[in-house]
């Protein structure tokens, strides 16, 4: 049984210019006093092609966490544009919020992020080199993808090796506005993708 | 009989293992499989019972989903409670977007089973909860004091798959895969009978074996039994546990038997001559053969048998409270409802008639007295009658009062509304840097778990953005779907569904306006966003798929091991050096103006990161005053998170070392609340200067104890409050100390303290005050005696910079002070001495090795005052094992000294459980190391003189424990070492002798 339940994540300052810091207001509930801090991270996926371009925007410790309902705002700087492949700057990518306890990730919250030019001119003819100052970041806040992992809350990671093999819920999701024709067969659809149909 | 299969009751096709109807009858729960874990769903009963309710879309069908039973973790029993004051909310991230109409919270997790739990049952009167498991055991939990275990019933040699309580509470019966049904007595929790004969032929296994006891208590009916190679449900008579009858007819094993809670009598027919008929019971039987049969004990044949209702085995049956309907669930993931009429089943006896049956059979002592019956009890004392009558209107008044006040209270934390707090959360939240330079945020506690007073206004998913326009919040919703109709259908759920909540507080009302007020915005926004998204997503459909995996896979880039932000900075620098995507910055900068911007950005982040790397030095200083683990040590009366700087912390940190003897005073706060007693949840809220009447200001103290509330007014501003289950002490700004009873009566006129208060504690009837002049006093306010009279802390505050870091009062009234130098002292009032009870730097602690002598079953006593002051000593042996090169005699000496220290400390703290704990460890150690002299002395003291002479000063108890009982516990330990045979027999004989006297 997970000791920490994430109840809500509100995406603040959204949409916003590309260079603005990310702000997530996270509300979670904790079943019992946690002796250790929680560690939260924001990861920006620079390119769909490879994890190599993932950037950890920041990580914070959150604690002390007594039993109860808590909230905090996690703010992290915008990604380092120098590390984003130019071809991936504009378009849809993903930002992830993860939380670990005693070194084990137990929840992963993903959002699609759409980066686009606000200027219609630029949108029609995007410059070869992305102009980040003109880009707007829009996080699809209504559509968080939450994956929960089963971890050992009492001990540390070593003891939970077997849990690595526990498959999370099948979460093969669709992009938020996929054309109906391209939807995968129904059998593959997880229940929590109903809103895409 | 009517039959209904409500298709909407399902777990998305996954099996449903269990079903139960709420005692109140308005809802029912199903347990089964969820996505990747167990899942419990609470459903509304009304749509099952009435077709018009089923069709009415305003009546919710699903009330709550509880998804938290994670797979693989299922050795737990979780007890859930409906949480008051929470508005509907969705399960975050589940895009089914079905709001949980009711909120249920897990209040306790019961851990003891080592395998999956198969069945649970509440005892009559809800005194106990029983759970049985594939670990072959049954655990009886104390339902009044979770997670306390009453007893463990061991004896089954197979998976225990069903439980049922005797309706009069004398027995509990269990059925297991070991082909036995066992009946246990609740008086001594011993086996009453073991029935095996009807189960001898049982081969193969069923998922469950849910047996049931008849409501009159006369019959127990088993699940899967065999008679002449045919599957039956065995009827066991209470009288002599005879097994002469059974329910026959099912073609496969019986999985579940469930008695109707009502006892029936024959329907009176008009005109026919009335012979009073014998009352009878009614029973539903479900089987692996997918059919359900319903039996009346007055008939030889079943009342009804329903075949082919399900595709798979029946898993559970539940009767409605009125006894006229059953819910049946199956492995195939569906539920059926059978609705009977009184013509079919008979006239149910009312509670009084049922009780009189119980009384006739079992006598008054065992008969069940219900709440309903209490209300009809005749009040025999006229005085009592008067009070009862007075009570009536007052209660009504209170209820009304409560209703108007509740919302105000819940939406406010520390005098601020949650909406206000959310607006400024980022600015206000406490962020520090740890020693290694990492950011650490202290989350804002918005609700205590045990109060149930969750804020209703919070969990709508609309963020509150001080600067930005509302339209931005709506864009995601629009872009999520191109089908308007569909998105409209989804909207109500994703919007804050506040409407159903009748008494929405102000804040909620405010936020519920938002969606309406911005209703016009979508059109504008949808135009510029939707087409684009379509474009980009169409073009990027492949990469999107690649992205999807990121949502579910634990990334390699984010290993569990924590990466400090400085390290992140470094890796980024490394990547840049390596040439990564940004090769050589300089030539680029010259070539195009476009890249100039980009460079500026990277440079910026470069320097910033660098700053962070070098940062720790500066940051460290800031951090010094805040030891991280402070809160963990907080003693009995600890401040609730709502108090921004907790009082204890305050005392430890603000202390000015220069003013040698002055302890910090408590700073005045306008409003604060405290949890003053952990075991019984008692909360105190203080509001200073709450009202002014003609220039006179009052301070208000409101106390909530287990749901009951009282308040009192004081003239001076309140600095701090402490309390126990018996008294509450209030220290005010004008140096007065007021002592109130648990219900708020003043026990003493205000006591004037010699100096302002620095710390205040209560425990039992003891009150302890630590003043700013570093003097300590302890009183027993009940006996009205002083235990510690203004004793100076001068003795223990020897060093120049030591100060009090923590103070507490044990339940026996012993004051304990722990200092910033890691030492803790208690004051012994009979010797008038300060005694050192804990020293963090003590090398004995680190070197003593007694791990081998720790009791195996007994969990480490962790709640006693000694354990609190010393922290966890379980690590103690850790250093010891590394010191294995230490000569044995030295290690032995250190361990001995350490254990004797512990024993003496527990004694002086009057902590009897800890004393017993350490005594047994000590005895084991002595026995193991062969320290005969010490062992003899110990036994001698425990035994005392066999022949009591007048001059004997031997006390037969220590800390309320009988010494001879302790000796009885020590003796088996002694018996383990053959060397001490003599000692063993010597003391055993003497104990025997004493017992016979």
Coordinates of N, CA, C and O in Angstrom, one line a residue, chain B residues 386-480:
Chain B
X386 N -35.3 14.4 33.9 CA -35.1 15.8 33.8 C -33.9 16.1 32.8 O -34.0 16.9 31.9
X387 N -32.8 15.5 33.1 CA -31.6 15.7 32.4 C -31.8 15.3 30.9 O -31.3 15.9 30.0
X388 N -32.5 14.1 30.8 CA -32.7 13.7 29.4 C -33.5 14.7 28.6 O -33.3 14.9 27.4
X389 N -34.5 15.3 29.3 CA -35.4 16.2 28.6 C -34.6 17.5 28.2 O -34.7 18.1 27.2
X390 N -33.8 17.9 29.2 CA -33.0 19.1 28.9 C -32.0 18.9 27.8 O -31.7 19.8 27.0
X391 N -31.5 17.7 27.7 CA -30.5 17.4 26.8 C -31.0 17.6 25.3 O -30.3 18.1 24.5
X392 N -32.2 17.2 25.1 CA -32.8 17.2 23.8 C -32.5 18.5 23.0 O -31.8 18.5 22.1
X393 N -33.1 19.6 23.5 CA -33.0 20.9 22.7 C -31.5 21.3 22.6 O -31.1 21.9 21.6
X394 N -30.7 21.1 23.6 CA -29.3 21.5 23.6 C -28.6 20.8 22.4 O -27.9 21.5 21.6
X395 N -28.9 19.6 22.3 CA -28.3 18.9 21.2 C -28.6 19.4 19.8 O -27.8 19.6 18.9
X396 N -29.9 19.8 19.7 CA -30.3 20.4 18.4 C -29.6 21.7 18.2 O -29.2 21.9 17.1
X397 N -29.5 22.4 19.2 CA -28.9 23.7 19.1 C -27.4 23.5 18.7 O -27.0 24.2 17.7
X398 N -26.8 22.6 19.3 CA -25.4 22.4 18.9 C -25.2 22.0 17.5 O -24.3 22.4 16.8
X399 N -26.1 21.1 17.1 CA -26.0 20.6 15.7 C -26.1 21.8 14.7 O -25.4 21.9 13.8
X400 N -27.1 22.7 15.0 CA -27.2 23.8 14.1 C -26.0 24.7 14.2 O -25.5 25.2 13.1
X401 N -25.5 24.9 15.3 CA -24.3 25.7 15.5 C -23.1 25.1 14.7 O -22.5 25.9 14.0
X402 N -23.0 23.9 14.8 CA -21.9 23.2 14.2 C -22.0 23.4 12.7 O -21.0 23.7 12.0
X403 N -23.2 23.3 12.2 CA -23.3 23.4 10.7 C -22.9 24.7 10.2 O -22.2 24.8 9.2
X404 N -23.2 25.8 11.0 CA -22.8 27.1 10.5 C -21.3 27.3 10.7 O -20.7 28.0 9.9
X405 N -20.7 26.7 11.7 CA -19.3 27.0 11.9 C -18.4 26.1 11.1 O -17.3 26.6 10.8
X406 N -18.8 24.9 10.9 CA -17.9 24.0 10.3 C -17.2 24.5 9.0 O -16.0 24.4 8.9
X407 N -18.0 25.0 8.1 CA -17.3 25.4 6.8 C -16.2 26.4 7.1 O -15.2 26.4 6.5
X408 N -16.5 27.4 8.0 CA -15.6 28.4 8.2 C -14.3 27.8 8.8 O -13.2 28.2 8.3
X409 N -14.5 26.9 9.6 CA -13.3 26.3 10.3 C -12.4 25.5 9.3 O -11.2 25.6 9.3
X410 N -13.1 24.8 8.4 CA -12.4 23.9 7.6 C -11.6 24.6 6.5 O -10.6 24.1 6.0
X411 N -12.2 25.7 6.0 CA -11.5 26.3 4.9 C -10.4 27.3 5.3 O -9.9 28.0 4.5
X412 N -10.2 27.3 6.6 CA -9.2 28.2 7.1 C -8.1 27.5 7.8 O -8.3 26.6 8.5
X413 N -6.9 27.8 7.4 CA -5.7 27.3 8.1 C -5.0 28.5 8.7 O -4.6 29.4 8.0
X414 N -4.9 28.4 10.0 CA -4.2 29.5 10.7 C -4.7 30.9 10.3 O -4.0 31.8 10.2
X415 N -6.0 31.0 10.2 CA -6.6 32.3 10.0 C -6.6 32.7 8.5 O -7.0 33.8 8.2
X416 N -6.1 31.9 7.6 CA -6.1 32.3 6.3 C -6.9 31.3 5.5 O -6.9 30.1 5.8
X417 N -7.6 31.8 4.5 CA -8.3 30.8 3.7 C -7.4 30.0 2.8 O -6.3 30.5 2.4
X418 N -7.7 28.8 2.4 CA -6.9 28.0 1.6 C -6.6 28.7 0.2 O -5.5 28.6 -0.3
X419 N -7.6 29.4 -0.2 CA -7.4 30.1 -1.5 C -6.3 31.1 -1.4 O -5.5 31.2 -2.3
X420 N -6.3 31.8 -0.3 CA -5.3 32.8 -0.1 C -3.9 32.1 0.0 O -2.9 32.6 -0.6
X421 N -3.9 31.0 0.7 CA -2.7 30.3 0.8 C -2.1 29.8 -0.5 O -1.0 30.0 -0.8
X422 N -3.0 29.3 -1.3 CA -2.6 28.8 -2.6 C -2.0 29.9 -3.4 O -1.0 29.7 -4.2
X423 N -2.6 31.1 -3.3 CA -2.1 32.2 -4.2 C -0.7 32.5 -3.8 O 0.1 32.9 -4.7
X424 N -0.3 32.4 -2.6 CA 1.0 32.8 -2.2 C 1.9 31.7 -1.8 O 3.0 31.9 -1.2
X425 N 1.5 30.5 -2.1 CA 2.2 29.3 -1.6 C 3.7 29.3 -2.0 O 4.6 29.1 -1.2
X426 N 3.9 29.7 -3.3 CA 5.3 29.7 -3.7 C 6.2 30.6 -2.9 O 7.3 30.3 -2.5
X427 N 5.6 31.8 -2.6 CA 6.4 32.8 -1.9 C 6.6 32.4 -0.4 O 7.6 32.6 0.2
X428 N 5.5 31.8 0.1 CA 5.5 31.5 1.5 C 6.1 30.2 1.9 O 6.5 30.1 3.1
X429 N 6.2 29.3 1.1 CA 6.7 28.0 1.5 C 8.1 28.1 1.9 O 8.9 28.8 1.4
X430 N 8.4 27.3 2.9 CA 9.8 27.3 3.5 C 10.7 26.5 2.7 O 10.5 25.3 2.5
X431 N 11.7 27.1 2.1 CA 12.7 26.4 1.3 C 14.1 26.6 1.9 O 14.5 27.7 2.2
X432 N 14.7 25.5 2.1 CA 16.1 25.6 2.7 C 17.0 24.9 1.8 O 16.6 24.3 0.8
X433 N 18.3 24.9 2.1 CA 19.3 24.1 1.4 C 19.9 23.1 2.4 O 20.2 23.5 3.5
X434 N 20.0 21.9 1.9 CA 20.6 20.9 2.8 C 22.2 21.1 2.8 O 22.7 21.9 2.0
X435 N 22.8 20.4 3.6 CA 24.3 20.5 3.7 C 25.0 20.3 2.4 O 25.9 21.0 2.0
X436 N 24.4 19.4 1.5 CA 25.1 19.2 0.2 C 24.5 20.1 -0.8 O 24.6 19.9 -2.0
X437 N 23.8 21.2 -0.4 CA 23.4 22.2 -1.4 C 22.1 21.9 -2.1 O 21.7 22.6 -3.0
X438 N 21.3 20.9 -1.6 CA 20.1 20.6 -2.3 C 18.9 21.4 -1.8 O 18.9 21.8 -0.6
X439 N 18.0 21.6 -2.7 CA 16.8 22.4 -2.2 C 15.9 21.5 -1.4 O 15.8 20.3 -1.7
X440 N 15.4 22.0 -0.3 CA 14.5 21.2 0.5 C 13.3 22.1 0.8 O 13.4 23.2 1.4
X441 N 12.1 21.6 0.5 CA 10.9 22.4 0.7 C 10.1 21.7 1.8 O 10.0 20.5 1.9
X442 N 9.6 22.5 2.7 CA 8.8 22.0 3.8 C 7.3 22.2 3.3 O 6.9 23.3 3.0
X443 N 6.6 21.1 3.1 CA 5.3 21.2 2.5 C 4.3 21.8 3.5 O 4.5 21.7 4.7
X444 N 3.3 22.5 3.0 CA 2.3 23.1 3.8 C 1.3 22.1 4.2 O 0.7 21.5 3.3
X445 N 1.1 21.8 5.5 CA 0.2 20.9 5.9 C -1.2 21.5 5.8 O -1.5 22.5 6.5
X446 N -2.1 21.0 5.0 CA -3.4 21.6 4.9 C -4.5 20.8 5.6 O -5.6 21.2 5.8
X447 N -4.2 19.6 6.0 CA -5.2 18.8 6.8 C -4.5 17.8 7.6 O -3.6 17.1 7.1
X448 N -5.0 17.6 8.8 CA -4.5 16.5 9.6 C -5.3 15.3 9.2 O -6.4 15.4 8.7
X449 N -4.7 14.2 9.3 CA -5.4 13.0 8.8 C -6.5 12.6 9.7 O -7.5 12.1 9.3
X450 N -6.4 12.8 11.0 CA -7.3 12.2 11.9 C -8.5 13.1 12.2 O -9.5 12.6 12.9
X451 N -8.5 14.3 11.8 CA -9.6 15.1 12.1 C -10.8 14.9 11.2 O -11.9 15.1 11.6
X452 N -10.5 14.5 10.0 CA -11.5 14.3 9.0 C -12.0 15.6 8.4 O -12.7 15.6 7.5
X453 N -11.4 16.7 8.9 CA -11.8 18.0 8.4 C -11.0 18.4 7.2 O -10.2 19.3 7.3
X454 N -11.2 17.8 6.2 CA -10.5 18.2 5.0 C -11.1 19.4 4.4 O -12.3 19.6 4.5
X455 N -10.3 20.1 3.7 CA -10.9 21.3 3.1 C -11.6 20.9 1.8 O -11.1 20.1 1.0
X456 N -12.8 21.4 1.7 CA -13.6 21.0 0.6 C -13.3 21.8 -0.7 O -13.5 21.4 -1.8
X457 N -12.7 23.0 -0.5 CA -12.6 23.9 -1.6 C -11.4 23.6 -2.5 O -11.2 24.3 -3.5
X458 N -10.5 22.7 -2.1 CA -9.2 22.7 -2.7 C -9.1 21.9 -3.9 O -8.4 22.2 -4.9
X459 N -9.8 20.7 -4.0 CA -9.3 19.8 -5.0 C -10.1 19.9 -6.3 O -10.2 18.9 -7.0
X460 N -10.6 21.0 -6.6 CA -11.0 21.2 -8.0 C -9.7 21.4 -8.7 O -8.7 21.9 -8.2
X461 N -9.6 21.0 -9.9 CA -8.3 21.0 -10.6 C -8.0 22.3 -11.2 O -7.0 22.5 -11.9
X462 N -8.8 23.3 -11.0 CA -8.5 24.6 -11.5 C -7.4 25.4 -10.7 O -7.6 25.6 -9.5
X463 N -6.3 25.7 -11.3 CA -5.3 26.4 -10.5 C -5.7 27.8 -10.3 O -6.4 28.4 -11.1
X464 N -5.2 28.4 -9.3 CA -5.4 29.8 -9.0 C -4.2 30.5 -9.4 O -3.1 30.3 -8.9
X465 N -4.4 31.4 -10.4 CA -3.2 32.1 -10.9 C -3.5 33.6 -10.7 O -4.4 34.1 -11.2
X466 N -2.6 34.1 -9.9 CA -2.9 35.5 -9.5 C -2.8 36.4 -10.8 O -3.6 37.3 -10.9
X467 N -1.8 36.2 -11.6 CA -1.6 37.1 -12.7 C -2.4 36.8 -14.0 O -2.9 37.6 -14.7
X468 N -2.4 35.5 -14.4 CA -2.8 35.2 -15.7 C -4.3 35.1 -15.8 O -5.1 35.0 -14.9
X469 N -4.8 35.2 -17.0 CA -6.2 35.2 -17.3 C -6.8 33.8 -17.1 O -6.1 32.8 -17.2
X470 N -8.1 33.8 -16.9 CA -8.7 32.5 -16.7 C -8.8 31.6 -17.9 O -8.8 30.4 -17.8
X471 N -8.7 32.3 -19.1 CA -8.8 31.5 -20.3 C -7.8 30.4 -20.4 O -8.0 29.3 -20.9
X472 N -6.6 30.7 -19.9 CA -5.5 29.8 -20.0 C -5.9 28.5 -19.3 O -5.4 27.4 -19.7
X473 N -6.7 28.6 -18.3 CA -7.0 27.3 -17.6 C -7.9 26.4 -18.4 O -8.0 25.3 -18.1
X474 N -8.6 27.0 -19.3 CA -9.6 26.2 -20.0 C -9.0 25.6 -21.2 O -9.5 24.7 -21.8
X475 N -7.9 26.1 -21.7 CA -7.4 25.6 -23.0 C -7.1 24.1 -23.0 O -7.4 23.4 -23.9
X476 N -6.6 23.6 -21.9 CA -6.3 22.2 -22.0 C -7.5 21.3 -22.2 O -7.5 20.4 -22.9
X477 N -8.6 21.8 -21.6 CA -9.8 21.1 -21.7 C -10.3 21.0 -23.1 O -10.8 20.0 -23.6
X478 N -10.1 22.2 -23.8 CA -10.6 22.2 -25.1 C -9.7 21.4 -26.0 O -10.2 20.6 -26.9
X479 N -8.5 21.5 -25.8 CA -7.6 20.8 -26.8 C -7.6 19.3 -26.6 O -7.1 18.5 -27.4
X480 N -8.2 18.9 -25.5 CA -8.2 17.4 -25.2 C -9.1 16.7 -26.2 O -8.9 15.5 -26.4

